[in-house]
Short mmCIF file of C-alpha atoms in Angstrom, two decimals:
data_model
loop_
_atom_site.label_atom_id
_atom_site.label_comp_id
_atom_site.label_asym_id
_atom_site.label_seq_id
_atom_site.Cartn_x
_atom_site.Cartn_y
_atom_site.Cartn_z
CA MET G 1 15.93 -95.42 57.28
CA GLY G 2 13.57 -97.18 59.67
CA PHE G 3 11.50 -95.95 62.60
CA PHE G 4 10.96 -98.50 65.34
CA LEU G 5 8.30 -97.63 67.85
CA GLY G 6 7.90 -98.97 71.38
CA ILE G 7 4.73 -98.16 73.32
CA ASP G 8 4.39 -98.96 77.01
CA ILE G 9 0.88 -98.39 78.37
CA GLY G 10 1.06 -98.59 82.14
CA SER G 11 -1.68 -98.13 84.70
CA LEU G 12 -0.66 -94.57 85.49
CA THR G 13 1.43 -93.32 82.57
CA GLY G 14 1.88 -94.12 78.89
CA LYS G 15 5.35 -94.03 77.32
CA ALA G 16 6.52 -94.05 73.69
CA VAL G 17 10.04 -94.30 72.27
CA ILE G 18 11.14 -94.16 68.63
CA ILE G 19 14.60 -95.44 67.64
CA ASP G 20 16.36 -95.54 64.29
CA ASP G 21 18.41 -98.29 62.56
CA ASP G 22 21.33 -97.59 64.94
CA ALA G 23 19.11 -97.96 68.00
CA THR G 24 19.53 -94.25 68.76
CA ILE G 25 16.56 -92.67 70.55
CA LYS G 26 14.95 -90.18 68.17
CA ALA G 27 11.84 -89.34 70.17
CA GLN G 28 10.42 -90.12 73.60
CA GLN G 29 7.37 -89.07 75.58
CA ILE G 30 5.66 -89.82 78.90
CA ILE G 31 2.06 -88.81 79.58
CA TYR G 32 -0.57 -89.63 82.20
CA VAL G 33 -3.01 -92.24 80.93
CA LYS G 34 -6.33 -91.07 79.52
CA LYS G 35 -9.66 -92.71 80.21
CA LEU G 36 -9.04 -95.56 77.75
CA PRO G 37 -5.73 -97.02 76.46
CA ILE G 38 -6.59 -96.05 72.88
CA HIS G 39 -6.83 -92.36 73.87
CA THR G 40 -3.42 -92.61 75.54
CA VAL G 41 -1.90 -94.18 72.43
CA ASN G 42 -3.37 -91.48 70.18
CA ALA G 43 -2.09 -88.67 72.41
CA LEU G 44 1.39 -90.24 72.47
CA MET G 45 1.44 -90.56 68.67
CA GLU G 46 0.42 -86.92 68.20
CA ASP G 47 3.50 -86.03 70.21
CA VAL G 48 6.25 -88.40 69.03
CA LEU G 49 5.53 -88.78 65.32
CA PRO G 50 6.17 -85.09 64.44
CA LYS G 51 9.44 -85.27 66.41
CA VAL G 52 10.85 -87.67 63.81
CA GLY G 53 9.20 -85.82 60.94
CA ILE G 54 6.50 -88.34 60.08
CA GLU G 55 2.83 -87.57 59.80
CA ASP G 56 1.13 -90.91 59.88
CA ILE G 57 1.46 -94.07 61.88
CA SER G 58 1.72 -96.05 58.64
CA GLU G 59 5.20 -94.59 58.20
CA VAL G 60 6.42 -96.35 61.34
CA THR G 61 8.48 -99.37 60.29
CA TYR G 62 7.52 -101.71 63.11
CA CYS G 63 5.78 -101.26 66.45
CA VAL G 64 5.82 -103.32 69.67
CA GLY G 65 3.37 -102.71 72.50
CA THR G 66 3.94 -103.56 76.15
CA GLY G 67 2.59 -102.79 79.60
CA TYR G 68 -0.65 -103.37 81.42
CA GLY G 69 -2.69 -101.96 78.52
CA ARG G 70 -0.67 -103.63 75.74
CA ARG G 71 -3.58 -105.64 74.38
CA LYS G 72 -5.43 -102.40 73.63
CA ILE G 73 -2.85 -100.93 71.23
CA PRO G 74 -4.34 -101.52 67.77
CA LEU G 75 -1.32 -100.23 65.83
CA ALA G 76 1.18 -102.63 67.44
CA ASN G 77 2.58 -105.34 65.15
CA GLU G 78 3.29 -107.44 68.24
CA THR G 79 2.78 -107.30 71.98
CA ILE G 80 5.53 -108.40 74.37
CA SER G 81 5.44 -108.74 78.18
CA GLU G 82 6.78 -105.90 80.35
CA ILE G 83 9.31 -108.26 81.89
CA THR G 84 11.00 -108.95 78.55
CA CYS G 85 10.85 -105.31 77.48
CA HIS G 86 12.31 -104.00 80.73
CA GLY G 87 15.09 -106.58 80.63
CA THR G 88 15.93 -105.75 77.01
CA GLY G 89 15.85 -101.98 77.56
CA ALA G 90 17.91 -102.16 80.76
CA HIS G 91 20.58 -104.43 79.26
CA HIS G 92 20.90 -102.17 76.21
CA VAL G 93 21.65 -98.97 78.13
CA LEU G 94 23.46 -100.58 81.07
CA PRO G 95 25.02 -103.93 80.01
CA SER G 96 26.52 -104.57 83.46
CA VAL G 97 23.11 -104.70 85.12
CA ARG G 98 22.00 -108.08 86.53
CA THR G 99 19.02 -107.01 88.65
CA VAL G 100 16.39 -104.56 87.43
CA ILE G 101 13.89 -103.30 89.97
CA ASP G 102 10.97 -101.76 88.11
CA ILE G 103 8.45 -99.91 90.23
CA GLY G 104 5.42 -99.04 88.18
CA GLY G 105 2.21 -97.22 88.94
CA GLN G 106 0.35 -100.36 89.88
CA ASP G 107 2.94 -103.11 90.20
CA CYS G 108 6.51 -103.88 91.13
CA LYS G 109 8.80 -106.25 89.26
CA VAL G 110 12.25 -107.58 90.02
CA ILE G 111 13.99 -108.95 86.93
CA ARG G 112 17.23 -110.99 87.00
CA LEU G 113 19.38 -110.94 83.85
CA ASP G 114 22.51 -112.82 82.79
CA ALA G 115 25.60 -111.24 81.17
CA LYS G 116 23.95 -111.44 77.73
CA GLY G 117 20.80 -109.75 78.93
CA ASN G 118 18.75 -112.95 78.90
CA LEU G 119 16.01 -113.33 81.48
CA LYS G 120 17.10 -115.60 84.37
CA ASN G 121 14.23 -115.13 86.79
CA PHE G 122 11.67 -112.58 87.87
CA ILE G 123 9.06 -111.85 90.51
CA MET G 124 6.11 -109.51 90.34
CA ASN G 125 3.67 -107.96 92.80
CA GLU G 126 0.47 -106.89 91.14
CA LYS G 127 -1.88 -108.04 93.90
CA CYS G 128 -1.29 -105.46 96.59
CA ALA G 129 -0.89 -101.70 96.16
CA ALA G 130 1.74 -101.51 98.93
CA GLY G 131 5.19 -101.32 97.36
CA THR G 132 3.90 -99.86 94.08
CA GLY G 133 3.65 -96.31 92.74
CA ARG G 134 0.03 -96.15 93.84
CA TYR G 135 1.09 -96.40 97.47
CA LEU G 136 3.35 -93.34 97.14
CA GLU G 137 0.67 -91.49 95.19
CA ILE G 138 -1.88 -92.06 97.97
CA MET G 139 0.60 -91.08 100.67
CA ALA G 140 1.71 -87.93 98.82
CA LYS G 141 -1.93 -86.89 98.45
CA THR G 142 -2.57 -87.51 102.16
CA LEU G 143 0.41 -85.28 103.02
CA ASN G 144 -0.68 -82.74 100.39
CA LEU G 145 2.67 -83.06 98.59
CA THR G 146 3.63 -83.81 95.00
CA LEU G 147 5.46 -87.08 94.31
CA ASP G 148 8.70 -85.15 93.79
CA GLU G 149 8.30 -83.29 97.08
CA LEU G 150 7.70 -86.59 98.88
CA GLY G 151 11.17 -87.65 97.76
CA THR G 152 13.11 -84.44 98.34
CA LEU G 153 11.39 -83.41 101.58
CA SER G 154 12.17 -86.77 103.18
CA LEU G 155 15.90 -85.99 103.00
CA LYS G 156 15.37 -83.19 105.52
CA ALA G 157 14.00 -85.56 108.18
CA LYS G 158 15.78 -85.39 111.51
CA ALA G 159 14.30 -88.14 113.69
CA PRO G 160 13.65 -91.55 112.14
CA LEU G 161 10.08 -92.77 112.31
CA SER G 162 8.52 -95.96 111.04
CA LEU G 163 5.04 -96.96 109.91
CA ALA G 164 3.37 -100.02 111.41
CA SER G 165 0.96 -100.70 108.54
CA LYS G 166 1.66 -102.34 105.20
CA CYS G 167 -1.76 -101.99 103.54
CA SER G 168 -2.15 -98.64 101.74
CA ILE G 169 -5.53 -98.02 103.33
CA TYR G 170 -4.17 -98.57 106.85
CA ALA G 171 -0.99 -96.60 106.15
CA ARG G 172 -3.12 -93.68 105.00
CA LEU G 173 -5.02 -93.66 108.30
CA GLU G 174 -1.73 -93.99 110.17
CA VAL G 175 -0.29 -91.00 108.31
CA MET G 176 -3.43 -88.96 109.03
CA GLN G 177 -2.98 -89.81 112.70
CA LEU G 178 0.69 -88.74 112.60
CA ILE G 179 -0.32 -85.43 111.02
CA SER G 180 -2.91 -84.79 113.72
CA ASP G 181 -0.35 -85.77 116.39
CA GLY G 182 1.69 -82.82 115.10
CA LEU G 183 4.57 -84.68 113.44
CA LYS G 184 6.41 -82.79 110.71
CA LYS G 185 6.06 -83.59 107.02
CA PRO G 186 9.76 -84.44 106.38
CA GLU G 187 9.69 -87.09 109.13
CA ILE G 188 6.44 -88.59 107.85
CA ALA G 189 7.66 -88.51 104.24
CA ALA G 190 10.85 -90.31 105.30
CA ALA G 191 8.82 -93.00 107.09
CA ILE G 192 6.69 -93.50 103.96
CA ASN G 193 9.72 -93.85 101.68
CA ARG G 194 11.33 -96.26 104.10
CA ALA G 195 8.20 -98.43 104.27
CA MET G 196 8.02 -98.40 100.48
CA ALA G 197 11.71 -99.38 100.16
CA GLU G 198 11.25 -102.24 102.66
CA ARG G 199 8.35 -103.68 100.68
CA VAL G 200 10.29 -103.59 97.41
CA ILE G 201 13.44 -105.12 98.89
CA ASN G 202 11.37 -107.87 100.54
CA LEU G 203 10.10 -108.78 97.09
CA ALA G 204 13.57 -108.54 95.50
CA GLU G 205 15.11 -110.83 98.12
CA LYS G 206 12.73 -113.59 97.01
CA VAL G 207 14.54 -113.84 93.66
CA GLY G 208 17.94 -112.76 94.95
CA ILE G 209 19.81 -109.53 94.28
CA GLU G 210 22.92 -109.63 92.11
CA GLU G 211 25.03 -106.56 91.25
CA ASP G 212 24.81 -104.35 89.32
CA VAL G 213 21.37 -103.23 90.38
CA ALA G 214 19.38 -100.50 88.67
CA VAL G 215 15.90 -99.09 89.29
CA SER G 216 13.47 -98.28 86.50
CA GLY G 217 9.96 -96.86 86.44
CA GLY G 218 8.60 -93.61 87.80
CA VAL G 219 9.56 -94.35 91.42
CA ALA G 220 13.26 -94.48 90.38
CA LYS G 221 12.97 -90.68 90.38
CA ASN G 222 12.09 -90.63 94.08
CA ILE G 223 15.47 -90.15 95.73
CA GLY G 224 14.07 -90.96 99.17
CA VAL G 225 12.92 -94.45 98.15
CA VAL G 226 16.08 -95.23 96.16
CA THR G 227 18.46 -94.15 98.96
CA ASN G 228 16.50 -96.24 101.46
CA MET G 229 16.70 -99.32 99.22
CA GLU G 230 20.46 -98.83 98.86
CA ARG G 231 20.81 -98.50 102.62
CA ILE G 232 18.78 -101.64 103.36
CA ILE G 233 20.84 -103.92 101.08
CA GLY G 234 24.08 -102.00 101.53
CA ILE G 235 25.01 -101.47 97.86
CA LYS G 236 25.03 -98.49 95.51
CA PHE G 237 22.72 -98.73 92.51
CA LYS G 238 23.75 -97.93 88.95
CA LYS G 239 21.89 -95.03 87.35
CA PHE G 240 20.35 -95.40 83.92
CA PRO G 241 21.84 -92.84 81.52
CA ILE G 242 18.33 -92.16 80.17
CA ASP G 243 14.98 -91.40 81.85
CA PRO G 244 14.31 -94.55 83.97
CA GLN G 245 10.62 -94.32 83.14
CA ILE G 246 11.11 -95.14 79.44
CA ILE G 247 13.18 -98.34 79.87
CA GLY G 248 10.18 -100.56 79.06
CA ALA G 249 9.23 -98.53 75.97
CA LEU G 250 12.85 -98.51 74.81
CA GLY G 251 12.98 -102.29 75.23
CA ALA G 252 9.81 -102.57 73.13
CA ALA G 253 11.37 -100.38 70.41
CA LEU G 254 14.55 -102.52 70.42
CA ILE G 255 12.47 -105.69 70.11
CA ALA G 256 10.56 -104.03 67.25
CA LYS G 257 13.85 -103.35 65.46
CA ARG G 258 15.08 -106.94 65.93
CA ALA G 259 11.75 -108.42 64.87
CA TYR G 260 11.70 -106.29 61.72
CA GLN G 261 15.30 -107.12 60.82
CA LYS G 262 14.57 -110.83 61.26
CA LEU G 263 11.51 -110.57 59.02
CA TYR G 264 13.49 -108.60 56.45
CA LYS G 265 16.28 -111.23 56.42
CA GLU G 266 13.73 -114.03 55.93
CA GLU G 267 12.21 -112.16 53.01
CA LYS G 268 15.60 -111.68 51.37
CA ASN G 269 16.50 -115.36 51.64
CA MET Y 1 -34.32 -97.07 139.54
CA THR Y 2 -34.41 -93.30 139.57
CA PHE Y 3 -31.89 -90.54 140.01
CA ASN Y 4 -33.23 -87.15 141.13
CA GLY Y 5 -36.60 -88.12 139.69
CA TRP Y 6 -35.07 -89.30 136.40
CA LEU Y 7 -34.80 -92.86 135.19
CA MET Y 8 -31.34 -94.40 135.09
CA TYR Y 9 -29.57 -94.37 131.74
CA TYR Y 10 -26.44 -96.09 130.42
CA GLY Y 11 -24.44 -95.24 127.34
CA GLY Y 12 -22.43 -97.28 124.87
CA VAL Y 13 -20.19 -95.42 122.42
CA ASP Y 14 -18.40 -97.20 119.57
CA ILE Y 15 -15.73 -94.88 118.15
CA GLY Y 16 -14.59 -96.60 114.97
CA SER Y 17 -12.28 -95.45 112.21
CA ALA Y 18 -15.09 -94.22 109.99
CA TYR Y 19 -18.22 -93.88 112.14
CA CYS Y 20 -19.00 -93.07 115.74
CA LYS Y 21 -22.11 -94.78 117.10
CA CYS Y 22 -23.90 -94.12 120.40
CA ILE Y 23 -26.69 -96.07 122.09
CA ILE Y 24 -28.47 -95.04 125.28
CA ILE Y 25 -30.39 -97.69 127.19
CA ASP Y 26 -32.50 -97.77 130.33
CA GLU Y 27 -33.72 -100.79 132.32
CA GLU Y 28 -36.15 -101.72 129.56
CA GLY Y 29 -34.06 -101.33 126.44
CA ILE Y 30 -32.89 -98.84 123.82
CA VAL Y 31 -33.94 -95.24 124.48
CA ALA Y 32 -31.90 -93.36 121.89
CA LYS Y 33 -29.23 -93.80 119.28
CA ALA Y 34 -27.14 -91.68 116.90
CA LEU Y 35 -24.41 -92.20 114.31
CA TYR Y 36 -21.89 -89.76 112.85
CA PRO Y 37 -19.04 -90.10 110.38
CA VAL Y 38 -15.65 -89.60 112.08
CA GLU Y 39 -14.33 -86.65 110.12
CA GLY Y 40 -11.75 -84.74 112.09
CA ASN Y 41 -11.20 -85.09 115.78
CA PRO Y 42 -12.77 -88.24 117.31
CA GLN Y 43 -12.94 -86.45 120.69
CA VAL Y 44 -15.23 -83.77 119.31
CA ILE Y 45 -17.30 -86.17 117.20
CA SER Y 46 -17.86 -88.67 120.01
CA GLN Y 47 -19.12 -85.95 122.35
CA LYS Y 48 -21.39 -84.57 119.64
CA VAL Y 49 -22.89 -87.96 118.85
CA VAL Y 50 -23.74 -88.50 122.54
CA LYS Y 51 -25.44 -85.10 122.82
CA ASP Y 52 -27.36 -85.67 119.60
CA ALA Y 53 -28.57 -89.07 120.76
CA LEU Y 54 -29.76 -87.61 124.08
CA ALA Y 55 -31.31 -84.35 122.82
CA PRO Y 56 -34.59 -85.71 121.32
CA GLN Y 57 -35.31 -87.41 124.69
CA LYS Y 58 -34.62 -84.11 126.47
CA LEU Y 59 -31.75 -85.80 128.31
CA LYS Y 60 -28.31 -84.48 129.17
CA VAL Y 61 -24.96 -86.16 129.67
CA LYS Y 62 -25.38 -85.89 133.46
CA HIS Y 63 -28.39 -88.23 133.29
CA VAL Y 64 -26.23 -91.06 131.98
CA LYS Y 65 -24.97 -93.02 134.94
CA LYS Y 66 -22.14 -94.68 133.09
CA PHE Y 67 -20.51 -94.79 129.65
CA VAL Y 68 -18.59 -97.69 128.16
CA THR Y 69 -16.60 -97.00 125.00
CA THR Y 70 -15.34 -99.41 122.38
CA GLY Y 71 -13.85 -99.29 118.89
CA ARG Y 72 -10.46 -98.38 117.48
CA ASN Y 73 -10.63 -94.84 118.90
CA ARG Y 74 -12.21 -95.80 122.23
CA LYS Y 75 -9.48 -94.03 124.22
CA LYS Y 76 -10.42 -90.71 122.64
CA PHE Y 77 -13.72 -90.30 124.50
CA PRO Y 78 -13.56 -87.03 126.46
CA LEU Y 79 -16.05 -87.97 129.23
CA LYS Y 80 -15.51 -90.33 132.16
CA ASN Y 81 -15.90 -93.90 130.95
CA GLU Y 82 -14.78 -97.51 130.99
CA GLU Y 83 -13.33 -99.21 127.89
CA MET Y 84 -14.04 -102.62 126.37
CA THR Y 85 -12.71 -104.25 123.20
CA GLU Y 86 -14.86 -104.42 120.08
CA VAL Y 87 -14.86 -108.23 120.05
CA THR Y 88 -16.29 -108.38 123.59
CA CYS Y 89 -18.90 -105.71 122.88
CA ILE Y 90 -20.03 -107.24 119.57
CA ALA Y 91 -20.40 -110.64 121.25
CA LYS Y 92 -22.33 -109.07 124.15
CA GLY Y 93 -24.73 -107.14 121.91
CA THR Y 94 -25.33 -110.10 119.62
CA TYR Y 95 -25.92 -112.63 122.39
CA ASN Y 96 -28.43 -110.32 124.06
CA LEU Y 97 -30.57 -109.95 120.94
CA LEU Y 98 -29.86 -113.15 118.97
CA PRO Y 99 -28.93 -115.84 121.53
CA SER Y 100 -28.89 -118.65 118.94
CA VAL Y 101 -25.98 -117.07 117.03
CA ARG Y 102 -22.63 -118.89 117.32
CA THR Y 103 -20.62 -117.11 114.62
CA ILE Y 104 -20.55 -113.36 113.99
CA ILE Y 105 -18.94 -111.61 111.07
CA ASP Y 106 -18.29 -107.96 111.80
CA ILE Y 107 -17.56 -105.82 108.77
CA GLY Y 108 -15.87 -102.68 109.98
CA ALA Y 109 -14.63 -99.69 108.05
CA ILE Y 110 -11.19 -101.19 107.58
CA THR Y 111 -11.08 -104.55 109.38
CA ASN Y 112 -13.26 -107.63 109.18
CA LYS Y 113 -13.62 -109.95 112.14
CA ALA Y 114 -15.06 -113.40 112.67
CA ILE Y 115 -16.12 -114.12 116.25
CA LYS Y 116 -17.31 -117.45 117.66
CA ILE Y 117 -19.38 -117.48 120.84
CA ASN Y 118 -20.76 -120.37 122.90
CA GLU Y 119 -24.31 -120.93 124.13
CA LYS Y 120 -23.60 -118.66 127.11
CA GLY Y 121 -22.37 -115.82 124.91
CA LYS Y 122 -18.70 -116.29 125.82
CA VAL Y 123 -16.14 -115.53 123.12
CA MET Y 124 -14.45 -118.83 122.20
CA GLU Y 125 -12.31 -117.77 119.27
CA TYR Y 126 -11.90 -114.89 116.87
CA VAL Y 127 -10.00 -113.96 113.73
CA ILE Y 128 -9.26 -110.35 112.79
CA ASN Y 129 -8.10 -109.44 109.34
CA ASP Y 130 -6.02 -106.40 110.26
CA LYS Y 131 -3.26 -106.73 107.65
CA CYS Y 132 -5.31 -105.82 104.60
CA ALA Y 133 -8.44 -103.71 104.05
CA SER Y 134 -9.77 -106.09 101.38
CA GLY Y 135 -13.52 -106.62 101.59
CA SER Y 136 -14.03 -103.99 104.28
CA GLY Y 137 -16.44 -101.06 104.49
CA MET Y 138 -13.81 -98.73 103.02
CA PHE Y 139 -13.77 -100.93 99.92
CA LEU Y 140 -17.51 -100.41 99.51
CA GLU Y 141 -17.25 -96.66 100.13
CA LEU Y 142 -14.49 -96.14 97.56
CA VAL Y 143 -16.35 -98.20 94.98
CA ALA Y 144 -19.64 -96.38 95.62
CA LYS Y 145 -17.82 -93.09 95.03
CA ALA Y 146 -16.33 -94.39 91.77
CA LEU Y 147 -19.81 -95.49 90.68
CA GLU Y 148 -21.30 -92.16 91.78
CA MET Y 149 -23.76 -93.97 94.05
CA GLU Y 150 -24.60 -93.47 97.71
CA VAL Y 151 -23.08 -96.36 99.63
CA GLN Y 152 -26.54 -97.05 101.13
CA ASP Y 153 -28.02 -97.50 97.62
CA LEU Y 154 -25.28 -99.75 96.26
CA GLY Y 155 -26.87 -103.02 97.43
CA ARG Y 156 -30.31 -102.07 96.14
CA ASN Y 157 -28.89 -101.06 92.77
CA ALA Y 158 -26.82 -104.24 92.56
CA ALA Y 159 -29.95 -106.33 93.15
CA GLN Y 160 -31.29 -105.15 89.77
CA SER Y 161 -28.34 -106.58 87.86
CA ARG Y 162 -28.99 -109.47 85.49
CA ASN Y 163 -25.41 -109.81 84.41
CA PRO Y 164 -23.08 -109.32 87.40
CA LEU Y 165 -19.49 -108.63 86.39
CA SER Y 166 -16.61 -110.16 88.24
CA ILE Y 167 -14.11 -108.01 90.08
CA THR Y 168 -10.69 -109.66 89.93
CA ASN Y 169 -8.70 -107.50 92.37
CA GLN Y 170 -8.70 -108.19 96.10
CA CYS Y 171 -6.68 -105.11 97.05
CA THR Y 172 -9.05 -102.22 97.83
CA ILE Y 173 -6.91 -99.73 95.93
CA PHE Y 174 -6.62 -101.90 92.83
CA ALA Y 175 -10.30 -102.86 92.93
CA GLU Y 176 -11.17 -99.16 92.95
CA SER Y 177 -9.04 -98.67 89.81
CA GLU Y 178 -10.66 -101.71 88.24
CA VAL Y 179 -14.12 -100.27 88.86
CA ILE Y 180 -13.12 -96.90 87.37
CA TYR Y 181 -11.75 -98.72 84.34
CA LEU Y 182 -14.98 -100.72 83.90
CA VAL Y 183 -17.01 -97.49 84.11
CA ASN Y 184 -14.75 -95.89 81.48
CA GLU Y 185 -15.22 -98.90 79.25
CA GLY Y 186 -18.94 -98.23 79.38
CA LYS Y 187 -19.97 -101.20 81.54
CA SER Y 188 -23.26 -100.88 83.43
CA GLU Y 189 -22.93 -99.39 86.92
CA VAL Y 190 -25.52 -101.81 88.24
CA ASP Y 191 -23.57 -104.83 86.93
CA ILE Y 192 -20.34 -103.47 88.41
CA ALA Y 193 -22.07 -102.90 91.77
CA ALA Y 194 -23.33 -106.50 91.69
CA GLY Y 195 -19.78 -107.73 91.06
CA VAL Y 196 -18.49 -105.71 94.00
CA CYS Y 197 -21.14 -107.11 96.37
CA ASN Y 198 -20.36 -110.64 95.25
CA SER Y 199 -16.64 -110.04 95.76
CA ILE Y 200 -17.22 -108.87 99.34
CA ALA Y 201 -19.52 -111.84 100.02
CA GLY Y 202 -16.71 -114.13 98.81
CA ASN Y 203 -14.34 -112.44 101.20
CA LEU Y 204 -16.72 -112.93 104.13
CA TYR Y 205 -17.25 -116.55 103.17
CA SER Y 206 -13.48 -117.22 103.31
CA LEU Y 207 -13.32 -115.59 106.72
CA LEU Y 208 -16.17 -117.83 107.94
CA LYS Y 209 -14.33 -120.90 106.70
CA ARG Y 210 -11.14 -119.77 108.41
CA VAL Y 211 -12.90 -119.60 111.77
CA ARG Y 212 -14.71 -122.94 111.14
CA MET Y 213 -18.19 -121.41 111.35
CA GLU Y 214 -21.04 -122.81 113.39
CA LYS Y 215 -24.72 -121.96 112.97
CA ASP Y 216 -26.47 -119.59 113.51
CA ILE Y 217 -24.59 -116.85 111.76
CA THR Y 218 -25.16 -113.11 111.66
CA LEU Y 219 -23.47 -110.00 110.26
CA THR Y 220 -22.73 -106.81 112.18
CA GLY Y 221 -21.34 -103.42 111.17
CA GLY Y 222 -22.61 -100.94 108.59
CA VAL Y 223 -21.98 -103.18 105.58
CA ALA Y 224 -24.49 -105.67 107.05
CA ASN Y 225 -27.20 -103.23 105.86
CA ASN Y 226 -26.31 -104.16 102.27
CA GLY Y 227 -29.00 -106.66 101.27
CA GLN Y 228 -27.19 -107.83 98.18
CA ILE Y 229 -24.05 -108.84 100.11
CA ARG Y 230 -26.26 -110.72 102.60
CA ARG Y 231 -28.07 -112.55 99.78
CA ASN Y 232 -24.79 -113.38 98.02
CA LEU Y 233 -23.41 -114.80 101.26
CA GLU Y 234 -26.63 -116.73 101.96
CA GLU Y 235 -26.40 -118.27 98.46
CA ARG Y 236 -22.89 -119.47 99.24
CA LEU Y 237 -23.90 -120.79 102.67
CA ASN Y 238 -27.20 -122.28 101.56
CA PHE Y 239 -29.01 -121.07 104.68
CA GLU Y 240 -30.32 -117.79 106.02
CA LEU Y 241 -28.42 -115.37 108.20
CA LYS Y 242 -29.98 -114.07 111.42
CA THR Y 243 -30.94 -110.40 111.40
CA PHE Y 244 -31.04 -107.74 114.11
CA PRO Y 245 -34.18 -105.81 115.02
CA PHE Y 246 -32.25 -102.55 114.43
CA ASP Y 247 -29.42 -101.17 112.28
CA PRO Y 248 -26.52 -103.66 112.70
CA SER Y 249 -24.05 -100.74 112.75
CA TYR Y 250 -25.01 -100.29 116.41
CA VAL Y 251 -24.33 -103.80 117.75
CA ALA Y 252 -20.96 -102.99 119.37
CA ALA Y 253 -22.34 -99.76 120.88
CA TYR Y 254 -25.32 -101.71 122.20
CA GLY Y 255 -23.00 -104.31 123.75
CA ALA Y 256 -21.01 -101.50 125.37
CA ALA Y 257 -24.20 -99.98 126.83
CA LEU Y 258 -25.15 -103.39 128.28
CA PHE Y 259 -21.73 -103.58 129.94
CA ALA Y 260 -22.26 -100.06 131.36
CA LYS Y 261 -25.51 -101.20 132.93
CA GLU Y 262 -23.95 -104.39 134.37
CA MET Y 263 -20.95 -102.55 135.83
CA GLU Y 264 -23.20 -100.06 137.56
CA LYS Y 265 -25.36 -102.83 139.03
CA LYS Y 266 -22.32 -104.58 140.52
CA VAL Y 267 -21.17 -101.45 142.39
#
């Protein structure tokens, strides 16, 4: 019986997934990142290892690290790019998916896959906070809402409103102005989600959007942003049957399993 | 010129996104000035800054013959006034004090501008970076906060660095995260500050190239008080920048006050 561990250290959250020989998820966890990546990794291990009944990291069969902080995971046997991990994880749980839109805490990626789950093309924004989770985080804080509330509250908006600014700093000032002009939170929240959706779709259109489309990452849980994206391109997205935030970590765990099995085969020969 | 036994005064008020600046002039020159952060209602702040500038001179609003306002929030001034754009006011204030300047870089709270003026002080061309807050005053403020430094001390602290780090992110939000990360990794605050100043200087240099700079060059806006950014920019340019005889935060307000005086004379 093997334990294959995938660790995805993002800019905002750290994720860990453990799968067994049948690629069944045995443990998963998402936490906010600590001061340094190593602290995040340790906290994740304290949580997931007991869930599969192991005490020490040495009992993990094989580990793959991914994400922004992947080079700072000392226990990883290998590190693999987020693009590959997201593609692998997404194809595994939703084989019909051809376009994965991953909106992370500090970046946004659009990944195109073929029918076998191989990477066809991708595009990434990691230069500008607009269109990433950070943008929503800043806007939610400005409105004094949680990220969840920003999504749900926006559905109650009556009159459509749009934001003129793209830059997070400018949008924040614009939102503060709207608040002082007496506009209601649902309307402002809806405008924020719409602006966010527009930025992401703009990026996606650069590599082309092929159905089925699915959204991964923390922002996939914001119903306001997802509905707006669907409306802009006029198609319904597929929903991942697991938490969309652990797709990258799952992909890493799957790659860990494959890598180990390949090594094992080589040894046997 | 007198008015009921008082000298004639003119006011310039620059209501920006982060700071509100007021300058009062008479026939001879600057009489009073004051600066306040814009926290809350710009209408209240702008009136307060005018009163505070006047109070030490035992003057009241009624003694000011005319106000001209400028800046992003210039329409929010509650007293009777005329409005002028920031570009016009910055050019006016600069030409009056530093007539040899042909290119001005104004570093505002959230937008940077490059303005070219001719030998008569007329605005020939300008570029405003209003799509992205990269390299602006807000950038410096957020970073200073992350470094637990006063924004006024950041340049002085940076000057002590012997090993400036490089800041790779242009986006203000991402650069702030990068700075926090470097602090957490145990990097020296002084070296981080030096990296930040150098990054802003690089930003200003690109803006100068975009506008095809001509000598002399000067900086306006609050960030121009940061000596390290000035030195970093001078190193890139290989010549010295011109400096104002007072805090360069006030240049637009000063230009506005000059316009107030001119308008009143024409009547």
